[in-house]
Coordinates of C-alpha atoms in Angstrom, one line a residue:
M239 CA -19.5 -11.9 -0.1
S240 CA -21.1 -8.8 -0.4
R241 CA -21.6 -6.7 -3.4
L242 CA -19.0 -4.2 -3.9
T243 CA -18.0 -1.3 -6.5
L244 CA -14.2 0.3 -6.9
A245 CA -13.4 3.1 -9.0
L246 CA -9.8 2.6 -10.9
D247 CA -7.7 5.3 -12.3
V248 CA -6.4 3.0 -15.3
M249 CA -4.4 5.5 -16.7
G250 CA -1.9 5.6 -13.7
G251 CA 1.7 4.1 -13.6
D252 CA 4.3 3.3 -16.0
I253 CA 2.2 1.6 -18.4
G254 CA -1.3 2.4 -18.1
P255 CA -4.1 0.4 -19.5
R256 CA -1.8 -2.3 -20.8
I257 CA -1.4 -3.2 -17.3
T258 CA -4.6 -2.1 -15.6
I259 CA -7.0 -3.6 -17.7
P260 CA -5.7 -7.2 -17.6
A261 CA -5.5 -6.7 -14.0
S262 CA -9.2 -5.4 -13.5
L263 CA -10.3 -8.6 -15.5
K264 CA -8.3 -10.7 -13.3
A265 CA -9.8 -9.1 -10.2
L266 CA -13.2 -9.4 -11.3
E267 CA -12.6 -13.2 -12.3
A268 CA -11.3 -13.9 -8.4
D269 CA -14.3 -11.8 -6.6
P270 CA -17.6 -12.8 -8.5
A271 CA -19.3 -10.0 -6.2
L272 CA -16.9 -7.3 -7.7
S273 CA -17.9 -4.5 -9.9
L274 CA -15.4 -1.8 -11.3
L275 CA -15.6 1.6 -12.7
L276 CA -12.9 2.3 -14.9
F277 CA -11.7 5.8 -15.4
G278 CA -9.3 6.7 -18.6
D279 CA -9.4 7.4 -22.1
S280 CA -12.4 5.2 -23.5
Q281 CA -10.4 4.2 -26.8
K282 CA -7.6 2.7 -25.4
I283 CA -9.7 1.0 -22.6
Q284 CA -11.7 -0.6 -25.0
S285 CA -8.5 -1.8 -27.2
E286 CA -7.3 -3.5 -24.3
L287 CA -10.4 -4.9 -23.5
D288 CA -10.8 -6.5 -26.5
I289 CA -7.5 -8.0 -26.6
S290 CA -7.7 -9.0 -22.7
L291 CA -10.9 -10.6 -22.6
K292 CA -9.8 -13.2 -25.1
N293 CA -8.1 -14.8 -22.1
F294 CA -11.2 -14.2 -19.8
P295 CA -14.9 -15.1 -19.6
S296 CA -16.8 -12.6 -21.8
N297 CA -19.4 -12.0 -19.0
L298 CA -16.8 -10.4 -17.0
R299 CA -17.7 -7.2 -19.0
D300 CA -20.8 -6.9 -17.7
R301 CA -19.4 -5.8 -14.1
L302 CA -17.3 -3.0 -15.8
E303 CA -18.3 0.5 -16.5
I304 CA -16.0 2.8 -18.6
H305 CA -15.8 6.6 -17.9
H306 CA -14.1 8.6 -20.4
C307 CA -11.5 10.9 -19.3
S308 CA -9.4 12.8 -21.8
R309 CA -6.8 14.3 -19.3
V310 CA -4.3 12.4 -16.9
I311 CA -2.1 13.4 -14.3
G312 CA 1.4 12.7 -15.2
N313 CA 3.7 10.7 -12.9
N314 CA 6.3 13.2 -12.9
Q315 CA 3.9 16.2 -12.9
H316 CA 4.8 18.7 -9.8
L317 CA 2.4 18.4 -7.2
T318 CA 1.2 22.0 -7.3
D319 CA 0.6 21.9 -11.0
A320 CA -1.3 18.3 -10.7
L321 CA -3.6 19.6 -8.4
R322 CA -4.4 22.9 -9.8
H323 CA -5.0 21.2 -13.3
S324 CA -6.7 18.0 -12.0
K325 CA -10.1 18.6 -13.1
G326 CA -11.3 16.0 -15.4
T327 CA -8.4 13.7 -15.1
S328 CA -8.9 10.2 -14.4
M329 CA -7.3 10.2 -10.7
R330 CA -9.8 12.8 -9.9
L331 CA -12.6 11.5 -11.6
A332 CA -11.7 8.1 -9.6
I333 CA -11.8 9.7 -6.4
E334 CA -14.9 11.6 -6.8
A335 CA -16.8 8.4 -7.7
V336 CA -15.9 7.4 -4.0
Q337 CA -16.8 11.0 -2.8
N338 CA -20.3 10.6 -4.5
G339 CA -20.8 7.0 -3.5
D340 CA -20.8 5.6 -6.7
A341 CA -17.9 3.4 -5.6
Q342 CA -16.7 2.4 -1.9
G343 CA -12.8 2.5 -2.8
C344 CA -10.4 3.7 -5.3
V345 CA -7.1 2.5 -6.8
S346 CA -4.5 3.9 -8.7
A347 CA -0.9 3.6 -9.8
G348 CA -0.4 7.1 -10.3
N349 CA 1.4 10.2 -8.9
T350 CA 1.7 9.5 -5.4
G351 CA 1.8 13.2 -4.0
A352 CA -1.4 13.9 -6.3
L353 CA -3.3 11.0 -4.9
M354 CA -2.7 12.0 -1.5
G355 CA -3.5 15.5 -2.3
L356 CA -6.6 15.2 -4.0
A357 CA -7.9 12.5 -1.7
K358 CA -7.0 14.5 1.3
V359 CA -9.3 17.4 -0.3
I360 CA -11.9 15.4 -2.0
L361 CA -12.4 12.6 0.7
Q362 CA -11.4 14.5 3.7
P363 CA -9.2 13.2 6.8
L364 CA -11.1 11.3 9.8
K365 CA -12.0 13.6 12.5
G366 CA -9.2 14.2 14.8
I367 CA -6.7 13.2 12.1
Q368 CA -4.1 15.8 11.1
R369 CA -2.7 14.0 8.4
P370 CA -3.3 10.7 6.5
A371 CA -0.5 8.2 6.0
L372 CA 0.5 5.5 3.6
I373 CA 0.5 2.1 5.2
S374 CA 1.6 -1.4 3.9
L375 CA 2.2 -5.0 4.8
L376 CA 5.4 -6.3 5.3
P377 CA 6.0 -10.3 5.1
T378 CA 8.0 -11.4 8.1
M379 CA 10.6 -14.4 8.5
D380 CA 8.3 -16.1 10.6
G381 CA 5.7 -16.2 7.8
G382 CA 3.6 -13.6 9.4
H383 CA 3.3 -10.0 8.8
S384 CA 3.7 -6.5 9.9
V385 CA 2.6 -3.1 9.0
M386 CA 4.7 0.0 8.4
L387 CA 3.8 3.4 8.0
D388 CA 4.3 6.6 6.6
L389 CA 5.6 5.3 3.6
G390 CA 6.1 8.7 1.7
A391 CA 2.8 10.7 2.0
N392 CA 4.6 13.0 4.8
L393 CA 8.1 13.5 4.3
E394 CA 8.4 15.5 7.5
C395 CA 6.4 14.6 10.7
S396 CA 6.0 16.3 14.1
A397 CA 5.7 14.0 17.1
E398 CA 1.8 14.4 17.1
N399 CA 1.9 13.2 13.8
L400 CA 4.0 10.1 14.4
Y401 CA 1.7 9.2 17.3
Q402 CA -1.2 9.5 15.2
F403 CA 0.2 7.3 12.7
A404 CA 0.8 4.8 15.8
L405 CA -2.7 4.6 16.8
M406 CA -4.0 4.3 13.1
G407 CA -1.4 1.7 12.5
A408 CA -2.4 -0.2 15.8
I409 CA -6.3 -0.2 14.9
F410 CA -5.4 -1.1 10.9
A411 CA -3.3 -4.1 12.3
E412 CA -5.8 -5.2 14.7
N413 CA -8.6 -5.2 11.8
R414 CA -6.4 -5.9 8.9
L415 CA -4.4 -9.1 10.7
N416 CA -6.6 -9.7 13.2
L417 CA -4.2 -9.1 16.1
V418 CA -4.9 -8.2 19.5
F419 CA -2.8 -5.4 21.5
P420 CA -0.3 -5.3 18.6
R421 CA 3.1 -4.3 19.3
V422 CA 4.1 -0.7 17.9
A423 CA 7.7 0.6 17.4
L424 CA 9.2 3.6 16.0
L425 CA 11.9 3.1 13.3
N426 CA 15.1 4.9 14.4
I427 CA 18.7 5.1 14.0
G428 CA 19.2 3.3 17.3
V429 CA 17.4 1.5 20.3
E430 CA 18.9 4.0 22.9
E431 CA 16.3 6.7 24.3
I432 CA 19.2 9.6 23.2
K433 CA 19.2 8.5 19.6
G434 CA 16.9 10.3 16.5
H435 CA 15.6 13.3 15.8
K436 CA 13.7 15.5 18.5
S437 CA 10.3 14.7 16.8
I438 CA 11.0 11.0 17.2
R439 CA 12.2 11.1 20.8
E440 CA 9.1 13.2 21.8
A441 CA 7.0 10.9 20.0
A442 CA 8.4 7.8 21.9
E443 CA 7.5 9.9 25.1
M444 CA 3.8 10.2 24.0
L445 CA 3.6 6.6 23.2
S446 CA 5.4 5.2 26.1
K447 CA 2.6 7.3 28.3
D448 CA -0.4 5.8 26.5
T449 CA -1.3 2.5 28.4
A450 CA -4.0 1.7 25.7
L451 CA -1.0 1.3 23.2
N452 CA 1.7 -1.7 23.3
Y453 CA 4.6 0.5 22.8
I454 CA 7.6 -1.5 22.7
G455 CA 10.4 1.2 21.9
F456 CA 12.9 1.9 18.9
I457 CA 13.6 -0.4 16.1
E458 CA 16.4 -0.2 13.4
G459 CA 16.1 -1.1 10.0
D460 CA 17.9 -4.5 10.1
L461 CA 14.9 -5.8 11.9
L462 CA 12.1 -4.8 9.9
L463 CA 11.2 -8.0 8.7
N464 CA 12.0 -10.0 11.7
G465 CA 8.6 -9.7 13.3
K466 CA 9.8 -8.0 16.2
A467 CA 7.0 -5.3 16.1
D468 CA 3.4 -5.7 14.5
V469 CA 3.3 -2.0 13.7
I470 CA 6.5 0.2 12.5
V471 CA 6.1 3.7 12.4
S472 CA 8.1 6.2 10.8
E473 CA 8.0 9.8 8.9
G474 CA 7.7 9.4 5.4
F475 CA 11.2 10.1 3.9
A476 CA 12.7 7.3 5.9
G477 CA 9.9 5.0 5.3
N478 CA 9.8 5.3 1.8
V479 CA 13.7 4.8 1.8
A480 CA 13.4 1.8 4.0
L481 CA 10.5 0.0 2.1
K482 CA 12.2 0.6 -1.3
T483 CA 15.3 -0.5 0.0
L484 CA 13.8 -3.6 1.4
E485 CA 11.6 -4.1 -2.0
G486 CA 15.0 -4.1 -4.2
A487 CA 16.9 -6.3 -1.7
A488 CA 14.1 -8.9 -1.4
K489 CA 13.5 -8.9 -5.3
N490 CA 17.6 -9.4 -5.8
V491 CA 17.6 -12.3 -3.3
I492 CA 14.5 -14.1 -4.7
G493 CA 16.1 -13.5 -8.0
L494 CA 18.8 -15.2 -6.9
L495 CA 17.3 -18.2 -5.2
K496 CA 15.1 -18.6 -8.4
G497 CA 18.2 -18.9 -10.5
K498 CA 17.4 -15.8 -12.5
S499 CA 21.2 -14.1 -12.0
R500 CA 23.4 -13.9 -14.9
N501 CA 26.4 -14.5 -12.8
Y502 CA 27.0 -18.2 -13.2
L503 CA 29.7 -18.2 -10.5
L504 CA 27.6 -15.9 -7.9
K505 CA 24.4 -18.0 -8.5
P506 CA 25.3 -21.4 -6.8
L507 CA 27.4 -19.7 -4.3
F508 CA 24.9 -17.6 -2.9
G509 CA 22.3 -20.4 -3.0
S510 CA 24.4 -22.8 -1.2
L511 CA 25.2 -19.8 1.2
M512 CA 21.3 -19.2 1.9
K513 CA 20.5 -23.0 2.4
V514 CA 23.1 -23.0 5.1
L515 CA 22.4 -19.5 6.9
F516 CA 18.5 -19.9 6.8
K517 CA 18.1 -23.6 6.8
D518 CA 14.3 -23.3 8.3
S519 CA 13.0 -20.1 6.0
Y520 CA 14.9 -21.2 2.8
Q521 CA 12.0 -22.5 1.0
R522 CA 9.7 -19.8 2.4
L523 CA 12.1 -17.2 1.0
K524 CA 12.2 -19.0 -2.3
D525 CA 8.5 -19.2 -2.4
I526 CA 7.7 -15.4 -1.7
N527 CA 6.2 -13.5 -4.2
P528 CA 6.7 -9.5 -4.0
D529 CA 3.6 -8.8 -6.3
Q530 CA 1.7 -10.0 -3.4
Y531 CA 2.6 -6.8 -1.2
N532 CA 2.0 -4.4 -4.2
G533 CA -0.1 -1.4 -2.7
A534 CA -0.3 0.8 0.2
S535 CA -3.2 2.1 1.6
L536 CA -4.1 5.9 2.4
I537 CA -5.3 5.7 6.1
G538 CA -6.8 8.3 7.9
L539 CA -9.3 9.3 5.2
T540 CA -13.2 8.7 5.2
A541 CA -12.9 6.0 2.5
V542 CA -10.5 3.6 1.0
V543 CA -7.9 4.5 -1.1
V544 CA -4.9 2.3 -2.2
K545 CA -1.8 3.3 -4.2
S546 CA -0.2 0.8 -6.4
H547 CA 3.2 0.7 -7.4
G548 CA 3.9 2.7 -10.5
S549 CA 6.0 -0.2 -12.1
A550 CA 3.3 -2.9 -10.9
N551 CA 2.7 -6.0 -13.4
V552 CA -0.8 -7.4 -14.0
E553 CA -0.7 -9.7 -11.1
A554 CA 0.6 -6.9 -8.6
F555 CA -2.1 -4.4 -9.8
A556 CA -4.9 -7.3 -9.4
N557 CA -3.7 -7.8 -5.6
A558 CA -3.8 -3.8 -5.1
I559 CA -7.5 -4.3 -6.4
K560 CA -8.0 -7.2 -4.1
D561 CA -6.9 -5.3 -1.1
A562 CA -8.8 -2.4 -1.4
A563 CA -11.8 -4.7 -2.0
F564 CA -11.2 -6.4 1.4
Q565 CA -10.3 -3.0 3.2
A566 CA -13.9 -1.6 2.1
R567 CA -15.9 -4.9 2.7
Q568 CA -14.3 -4.9 6.2
N569 CA -14.9 -1.1 6.6
I570 CA -11.6 -0.1 7.6
P571 CA -12.2 3.9 7.7
Q572 CA -14.9 3.3 9.9
K573 CA -13.2 1.0 12.3
I574 CA -10.2 3.3 12.5
L575 CA -12.5 6.2 13.5
D576 CA -14.3 4.1 15.8
G577 CA -10.7 2.5 17.2
L578 CA -9.7 6.2 17.7
K579 CA -12.3 6.6 20.5
K580 CA -10.9 3.9 22.6
Y581 CA -7.3 5.5 22.3

């Protein structure tokens, strides 16, 4: 495993260092070739390290480097204000560490809009890409995975934007999921050609004419986890709503399956019903850990940037770090750039 350094905005997220610091140690313990640059309030970082290192090997501290930042971009800070006053913040300095070559990727659980805006300005989009997009893995009912984009970075998209998302998504799926000729679909309100916004219909026409892509048509929201498509493309508003709806439903279902419901009448009834309806996949559903799917990647940039959920717990944030390390080692940005040439 090759040596790698990642830059972390440890102040981002709902809880900050109380989550990001133990998660950093967990990631280091699992990856002996990984080093981390921690950007944030050094006093808070050191305090959390003193507590967390009691549960980890002390030598992990040797692969951590603290960079003090006195300023933080707030989770609810308006985008324009966040970008205008970003100098010296933990998020900006973490991204600049990648720009300067001190790190090969960045992870943050902070303000999504600010992360997108700063990454786009500082790291720059790949040549020919109009807008970077947020992409994430989705588990499928057959035990596999799909990828979905955009998940909120671009609320409104043109047909050209959607077409480029499809290209990047296909290349990402080829390299991240080791697929050949991945199936690409557009999220829409129906499968008929006349359905959806004009931009979606125009994107469908562009995709259907590109023989280098395996475009299979429209897909509706009820089939997102059914493995019908390897790459699901959407504009950011619908994609974000769809993803959060899936996440919420999944957590509720898994909670019921694992007996976490306080409704003692609903719990046994629901569990029995699921066993009958999903005989083959009941145990697989029960074993799903939503924390494994924390983090969305900003693809279309010259370097790896992973956005963790603001509400991520320790395991979830550690998985976001793991995903960033994988992408950096696989050099996903360069593979997307190379892949764009064949399309």
